[in-house]
PDB file of C-alpha atoms in Angstrom:
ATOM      1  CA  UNK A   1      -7.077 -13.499  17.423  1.00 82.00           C
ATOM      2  CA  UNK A   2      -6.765 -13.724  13.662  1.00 94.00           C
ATOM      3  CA  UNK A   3      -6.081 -10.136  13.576  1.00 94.00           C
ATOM      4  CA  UNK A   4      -2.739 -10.779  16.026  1.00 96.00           C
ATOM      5  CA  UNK A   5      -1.842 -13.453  13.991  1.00 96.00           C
ATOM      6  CA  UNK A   6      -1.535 -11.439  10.744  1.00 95.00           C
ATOM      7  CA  UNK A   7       0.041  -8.736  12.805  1.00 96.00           C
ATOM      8  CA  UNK A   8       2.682 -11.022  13.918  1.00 97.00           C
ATOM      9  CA  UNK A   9       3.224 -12.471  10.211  1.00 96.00           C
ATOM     10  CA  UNK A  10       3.660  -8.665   8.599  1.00 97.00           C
ATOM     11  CA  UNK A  11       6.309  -8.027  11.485  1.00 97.00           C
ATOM     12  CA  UNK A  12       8.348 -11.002  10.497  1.00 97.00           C
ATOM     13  CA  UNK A  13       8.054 -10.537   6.761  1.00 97.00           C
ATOM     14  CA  UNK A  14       9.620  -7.291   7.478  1.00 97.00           C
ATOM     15  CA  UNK A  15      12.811  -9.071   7.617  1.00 96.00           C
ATOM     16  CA  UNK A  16      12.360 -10.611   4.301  1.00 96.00           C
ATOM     17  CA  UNK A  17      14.540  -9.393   0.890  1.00 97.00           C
ATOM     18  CA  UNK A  18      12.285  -7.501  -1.188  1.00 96.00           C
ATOM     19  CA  UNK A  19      12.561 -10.078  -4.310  1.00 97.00           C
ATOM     20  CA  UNK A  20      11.076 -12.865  -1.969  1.00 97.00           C
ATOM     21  CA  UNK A  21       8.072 -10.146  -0.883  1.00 97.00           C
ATOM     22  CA  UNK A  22       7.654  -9.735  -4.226  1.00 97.00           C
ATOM     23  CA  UNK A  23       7.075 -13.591  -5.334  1.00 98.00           C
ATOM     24  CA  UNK A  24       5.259 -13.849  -2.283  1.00 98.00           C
ATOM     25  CA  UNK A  25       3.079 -11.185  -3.337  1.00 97.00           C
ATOM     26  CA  UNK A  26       2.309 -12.892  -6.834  1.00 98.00           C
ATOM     27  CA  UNK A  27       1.721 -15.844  -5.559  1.00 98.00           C
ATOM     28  CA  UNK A  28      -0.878 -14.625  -3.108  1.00 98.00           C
ATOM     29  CA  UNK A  29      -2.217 -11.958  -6.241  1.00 98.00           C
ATOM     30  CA  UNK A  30      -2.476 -14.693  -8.591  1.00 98.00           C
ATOM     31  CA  UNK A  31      -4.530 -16.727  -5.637  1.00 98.00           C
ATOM     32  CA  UNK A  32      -6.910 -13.430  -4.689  1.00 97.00           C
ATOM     33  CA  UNK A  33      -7.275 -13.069  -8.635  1.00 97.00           C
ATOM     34  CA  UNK A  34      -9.088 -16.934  -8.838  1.00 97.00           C
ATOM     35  CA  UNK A  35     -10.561 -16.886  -5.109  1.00 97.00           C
ATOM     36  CA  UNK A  36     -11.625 -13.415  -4.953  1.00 96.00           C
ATOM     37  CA  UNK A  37     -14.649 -13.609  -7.681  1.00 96.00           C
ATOM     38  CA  UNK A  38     -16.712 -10.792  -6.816  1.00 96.00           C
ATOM     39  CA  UNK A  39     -13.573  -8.248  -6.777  1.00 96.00           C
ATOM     40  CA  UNK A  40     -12.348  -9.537  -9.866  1.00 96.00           C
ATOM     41  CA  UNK A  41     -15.451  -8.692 -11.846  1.00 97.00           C
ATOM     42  CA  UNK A  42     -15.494  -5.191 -10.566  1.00 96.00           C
ATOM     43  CA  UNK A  43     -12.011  -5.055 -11.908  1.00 96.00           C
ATOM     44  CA  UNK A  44     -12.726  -6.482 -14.928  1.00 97.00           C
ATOM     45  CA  UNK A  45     -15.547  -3.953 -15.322  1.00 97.00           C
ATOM     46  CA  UNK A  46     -13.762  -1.496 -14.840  1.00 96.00           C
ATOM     47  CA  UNK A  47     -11.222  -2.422 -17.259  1.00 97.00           C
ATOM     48  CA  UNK A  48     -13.506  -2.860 -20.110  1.00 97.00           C
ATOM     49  CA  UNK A  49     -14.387   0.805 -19.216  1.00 97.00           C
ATOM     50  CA  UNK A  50     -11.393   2.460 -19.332  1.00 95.00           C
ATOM     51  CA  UNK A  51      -9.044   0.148 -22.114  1.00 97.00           C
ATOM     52  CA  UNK A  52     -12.372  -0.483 -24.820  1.00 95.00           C
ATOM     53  CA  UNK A  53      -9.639  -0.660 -27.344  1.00 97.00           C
ATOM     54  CA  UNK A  54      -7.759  -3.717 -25.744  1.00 96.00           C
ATOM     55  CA  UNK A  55      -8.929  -6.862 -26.442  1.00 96.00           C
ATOM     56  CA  UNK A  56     -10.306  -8.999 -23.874  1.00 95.00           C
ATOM     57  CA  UNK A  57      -7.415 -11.010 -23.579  1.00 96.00           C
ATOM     58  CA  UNK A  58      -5.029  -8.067 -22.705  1.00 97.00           C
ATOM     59  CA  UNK A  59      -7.598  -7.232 -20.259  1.00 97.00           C
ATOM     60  CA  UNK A  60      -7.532 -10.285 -18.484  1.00 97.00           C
ATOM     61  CA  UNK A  61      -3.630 -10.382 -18.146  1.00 97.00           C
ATOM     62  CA  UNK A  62      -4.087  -5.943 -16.570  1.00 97.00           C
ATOM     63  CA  UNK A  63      -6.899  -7.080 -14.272  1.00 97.00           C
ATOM     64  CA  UNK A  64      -4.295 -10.441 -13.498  1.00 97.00           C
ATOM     65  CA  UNK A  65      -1.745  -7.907 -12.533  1.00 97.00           C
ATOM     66  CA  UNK A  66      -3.818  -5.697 -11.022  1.00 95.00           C
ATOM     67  CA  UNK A  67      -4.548  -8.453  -8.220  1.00 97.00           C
ATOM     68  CA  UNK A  68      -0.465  -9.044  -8.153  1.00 97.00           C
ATOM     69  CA  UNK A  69       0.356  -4.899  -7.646  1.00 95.00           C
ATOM     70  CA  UNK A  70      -2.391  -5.203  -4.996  1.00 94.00           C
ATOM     71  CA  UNK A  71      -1.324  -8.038  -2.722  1.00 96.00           C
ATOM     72  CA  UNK A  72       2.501  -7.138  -3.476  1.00 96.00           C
ATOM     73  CA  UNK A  73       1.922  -3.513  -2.332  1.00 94.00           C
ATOM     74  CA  UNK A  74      -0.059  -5.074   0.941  1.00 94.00           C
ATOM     75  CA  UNK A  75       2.856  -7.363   1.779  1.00 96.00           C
ATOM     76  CA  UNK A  76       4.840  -3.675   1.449  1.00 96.00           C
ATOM     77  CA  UNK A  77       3.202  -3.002   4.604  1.00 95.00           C
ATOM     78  CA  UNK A  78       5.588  -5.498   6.332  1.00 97.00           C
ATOM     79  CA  UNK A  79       8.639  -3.557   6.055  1.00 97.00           C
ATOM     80  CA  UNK A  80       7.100  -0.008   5.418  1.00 96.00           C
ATOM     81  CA  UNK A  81       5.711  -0.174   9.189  1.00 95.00           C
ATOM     82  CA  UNK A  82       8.004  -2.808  10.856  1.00 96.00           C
ATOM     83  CA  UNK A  83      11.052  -2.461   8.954  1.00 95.00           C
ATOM     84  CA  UNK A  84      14.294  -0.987  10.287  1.00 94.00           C
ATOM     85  CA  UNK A  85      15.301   2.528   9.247  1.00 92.00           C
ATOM     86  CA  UNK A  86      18.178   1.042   7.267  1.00 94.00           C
ATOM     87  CA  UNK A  87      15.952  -1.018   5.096  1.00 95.00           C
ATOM     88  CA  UNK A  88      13.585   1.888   4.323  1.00 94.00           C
ATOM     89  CA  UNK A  89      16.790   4.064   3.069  1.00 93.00           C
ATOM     90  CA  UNK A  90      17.593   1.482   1.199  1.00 94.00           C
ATOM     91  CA  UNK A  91      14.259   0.709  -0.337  1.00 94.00           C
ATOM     92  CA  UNK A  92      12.552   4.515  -0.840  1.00 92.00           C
ATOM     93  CA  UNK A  93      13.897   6.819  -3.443  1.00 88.00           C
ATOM     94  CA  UNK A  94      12.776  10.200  -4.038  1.00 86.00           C
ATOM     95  CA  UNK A  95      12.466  10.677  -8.056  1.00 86.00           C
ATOM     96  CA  UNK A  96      12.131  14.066  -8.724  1.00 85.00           C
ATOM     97  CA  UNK A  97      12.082  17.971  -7.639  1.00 86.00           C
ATOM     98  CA  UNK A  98      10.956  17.378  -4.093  1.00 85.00           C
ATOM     99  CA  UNK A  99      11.908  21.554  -3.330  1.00 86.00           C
ATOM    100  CA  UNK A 100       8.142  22.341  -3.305  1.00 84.00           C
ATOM    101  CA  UNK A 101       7.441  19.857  -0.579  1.00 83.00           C
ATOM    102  CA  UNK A 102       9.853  21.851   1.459  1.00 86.00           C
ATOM    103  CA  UNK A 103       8.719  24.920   1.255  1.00 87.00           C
ATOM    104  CA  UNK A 104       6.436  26.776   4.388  1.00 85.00           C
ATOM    105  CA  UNK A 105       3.206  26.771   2.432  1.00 84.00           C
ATOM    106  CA  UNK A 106       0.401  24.390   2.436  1.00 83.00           C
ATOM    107  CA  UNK A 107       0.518  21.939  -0.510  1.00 80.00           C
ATOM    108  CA  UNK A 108      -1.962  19.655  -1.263  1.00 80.00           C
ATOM    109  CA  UNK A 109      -0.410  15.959  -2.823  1.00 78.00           C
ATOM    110  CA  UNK A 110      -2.825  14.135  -4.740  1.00 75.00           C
ATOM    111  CA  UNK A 111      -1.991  10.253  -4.773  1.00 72.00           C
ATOM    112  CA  UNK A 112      -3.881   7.181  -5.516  1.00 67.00           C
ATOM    113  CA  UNK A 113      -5.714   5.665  -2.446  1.00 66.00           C
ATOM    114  CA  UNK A 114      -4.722   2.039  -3.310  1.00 69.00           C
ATOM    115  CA  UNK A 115      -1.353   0.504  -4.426  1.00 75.00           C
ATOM    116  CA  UNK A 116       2.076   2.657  -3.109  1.00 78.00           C
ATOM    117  CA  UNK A 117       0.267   5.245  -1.080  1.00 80.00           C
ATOM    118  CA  UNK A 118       1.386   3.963   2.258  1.00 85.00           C
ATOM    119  CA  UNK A 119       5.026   3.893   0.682  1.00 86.00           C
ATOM    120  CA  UNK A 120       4.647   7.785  -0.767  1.00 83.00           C
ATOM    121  CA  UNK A 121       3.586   8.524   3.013  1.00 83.00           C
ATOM    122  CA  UNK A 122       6.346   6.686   4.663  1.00 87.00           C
ATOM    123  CA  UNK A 123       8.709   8.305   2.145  1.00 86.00           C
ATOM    124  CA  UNK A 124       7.020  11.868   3.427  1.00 84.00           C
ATOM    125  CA  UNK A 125       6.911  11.044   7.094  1.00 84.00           C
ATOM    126  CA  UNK A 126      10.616  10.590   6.827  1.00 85.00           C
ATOM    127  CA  UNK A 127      11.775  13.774   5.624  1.00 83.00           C
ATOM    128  CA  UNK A 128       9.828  15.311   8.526  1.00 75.00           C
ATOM    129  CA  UNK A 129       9.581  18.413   6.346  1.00 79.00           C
ATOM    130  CA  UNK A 130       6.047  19.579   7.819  1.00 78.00           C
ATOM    131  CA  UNK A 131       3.026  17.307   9.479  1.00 79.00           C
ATOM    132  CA  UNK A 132       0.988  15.931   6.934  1.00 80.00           C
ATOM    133  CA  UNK A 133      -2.940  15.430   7.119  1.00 81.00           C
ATOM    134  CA  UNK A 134      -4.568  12.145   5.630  1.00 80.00           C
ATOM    135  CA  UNK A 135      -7.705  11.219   4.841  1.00 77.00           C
ATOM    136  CA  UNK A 136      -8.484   7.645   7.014  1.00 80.00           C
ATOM    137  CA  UNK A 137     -11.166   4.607   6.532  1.00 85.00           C
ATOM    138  CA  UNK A 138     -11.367   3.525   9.594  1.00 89.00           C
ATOM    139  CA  UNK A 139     -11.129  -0.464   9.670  1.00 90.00           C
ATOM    140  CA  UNK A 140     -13.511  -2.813  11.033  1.00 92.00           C
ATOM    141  CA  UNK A 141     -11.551  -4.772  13.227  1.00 95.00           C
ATOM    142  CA  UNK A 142     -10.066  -2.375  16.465  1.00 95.00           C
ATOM    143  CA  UNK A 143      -7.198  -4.230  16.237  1.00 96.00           C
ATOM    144  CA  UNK A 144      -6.190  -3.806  12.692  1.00 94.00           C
ATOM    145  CA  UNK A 145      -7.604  -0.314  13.093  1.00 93.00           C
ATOM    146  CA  UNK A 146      -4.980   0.564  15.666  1.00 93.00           C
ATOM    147  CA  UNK A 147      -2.171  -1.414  13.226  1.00 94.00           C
ATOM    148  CA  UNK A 148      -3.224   0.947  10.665  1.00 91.00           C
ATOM    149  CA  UNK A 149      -3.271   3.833  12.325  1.00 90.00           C
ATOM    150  CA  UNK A 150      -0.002   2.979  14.317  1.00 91.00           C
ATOM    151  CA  UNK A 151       1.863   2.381  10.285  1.00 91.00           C
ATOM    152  CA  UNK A 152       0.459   5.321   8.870  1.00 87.00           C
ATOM    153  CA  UNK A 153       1.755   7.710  11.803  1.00 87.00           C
ATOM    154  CA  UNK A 154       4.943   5.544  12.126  1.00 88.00           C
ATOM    155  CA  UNK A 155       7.391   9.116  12.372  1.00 85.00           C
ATOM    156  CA  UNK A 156       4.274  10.841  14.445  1.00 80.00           C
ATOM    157  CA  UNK A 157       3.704  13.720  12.289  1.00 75.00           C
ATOM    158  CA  UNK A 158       0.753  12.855  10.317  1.00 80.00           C
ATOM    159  CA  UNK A 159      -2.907  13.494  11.197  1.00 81.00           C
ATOM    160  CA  UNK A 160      -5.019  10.976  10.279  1.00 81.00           C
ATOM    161  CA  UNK A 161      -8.779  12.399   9.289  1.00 79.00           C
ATOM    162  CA  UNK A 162     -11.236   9.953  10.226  1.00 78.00           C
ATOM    163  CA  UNK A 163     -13.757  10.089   7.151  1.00 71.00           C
ATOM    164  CA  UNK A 164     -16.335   7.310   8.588  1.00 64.00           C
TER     165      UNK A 164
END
């Protein structure tokens, strides 16, 4: 039932402007950062890892955004899956020399597994310039599995590996 329920919120949040999304998203980023203790220590770990050189401070305020990016680029889902064609022209830009990608040979697109990958893969499905193949975590919940699978594939050319 819960699982509904948040399916029915991302389809109306699909309708929302993209600067309300985005306070929405630091609002709830801001409230994952203080509720969410055990991911924000792994964050902060990691952190300390990779930006020694920063002080702790300036650490605190990356691993603060890093919980804002994250719930910001979730509410994304809302109008990358459920949104109406118009709004994704509006809102994906290519940047770049995108000749390669439309080209007849395999290529192999390395992108980070966590914030804007569904949006790179929307953009992709789009073009409809080949099928793609995805690597895919299959989800706990059936219901949310089939919502993922269902956003990922929204333009039905992508094959979704199943690593689990």
């Amino acid at each position: 039932m819960k699982a509904h329920l948040l399916i029915a919120l991302m389809r109306l949040l699909a309708y929302l402007p993209l600067p309300l999304l985005r306070a929405l998203g630091w609002v709830l980023g801001r409230m994952l950062f203080t509720l969410a203790k055990p991911r924000r220590r792994v964050v902060q770990r990691n952190l300390a890892a990779c930006f020694a050189d920063k002080s702790e401070a300036e650490r605190l305020r990356l691993a603060r955004q890093v919980f804002v990016y994250f719930a910001q680029t979730w509410l994304d889902r809302s109008w990358l899956w459920h949104g109406s064609e118009a709004v994704l022209q509006q809102r994906l830009r290519w940047v770049g020399d995108t000749q390669p990608l439309q080209q007849d040979i395999p290529t192999v697109i390395f992108a980070p597994h966590f914030m804007g990958l569904d949006a790179g893969g929307v953009a992709l499905m789009r073009e409809r310039w080949h099928p793609l193949s995805s690597i895919y975590s299959r989800q706990q919940n059936p219901v949310l599995d089939k919502w993922v699978r269902n956003g990922r594939n929204r333009f039905g050319n992508a094959i979704l590996a199943d690593r689990t």
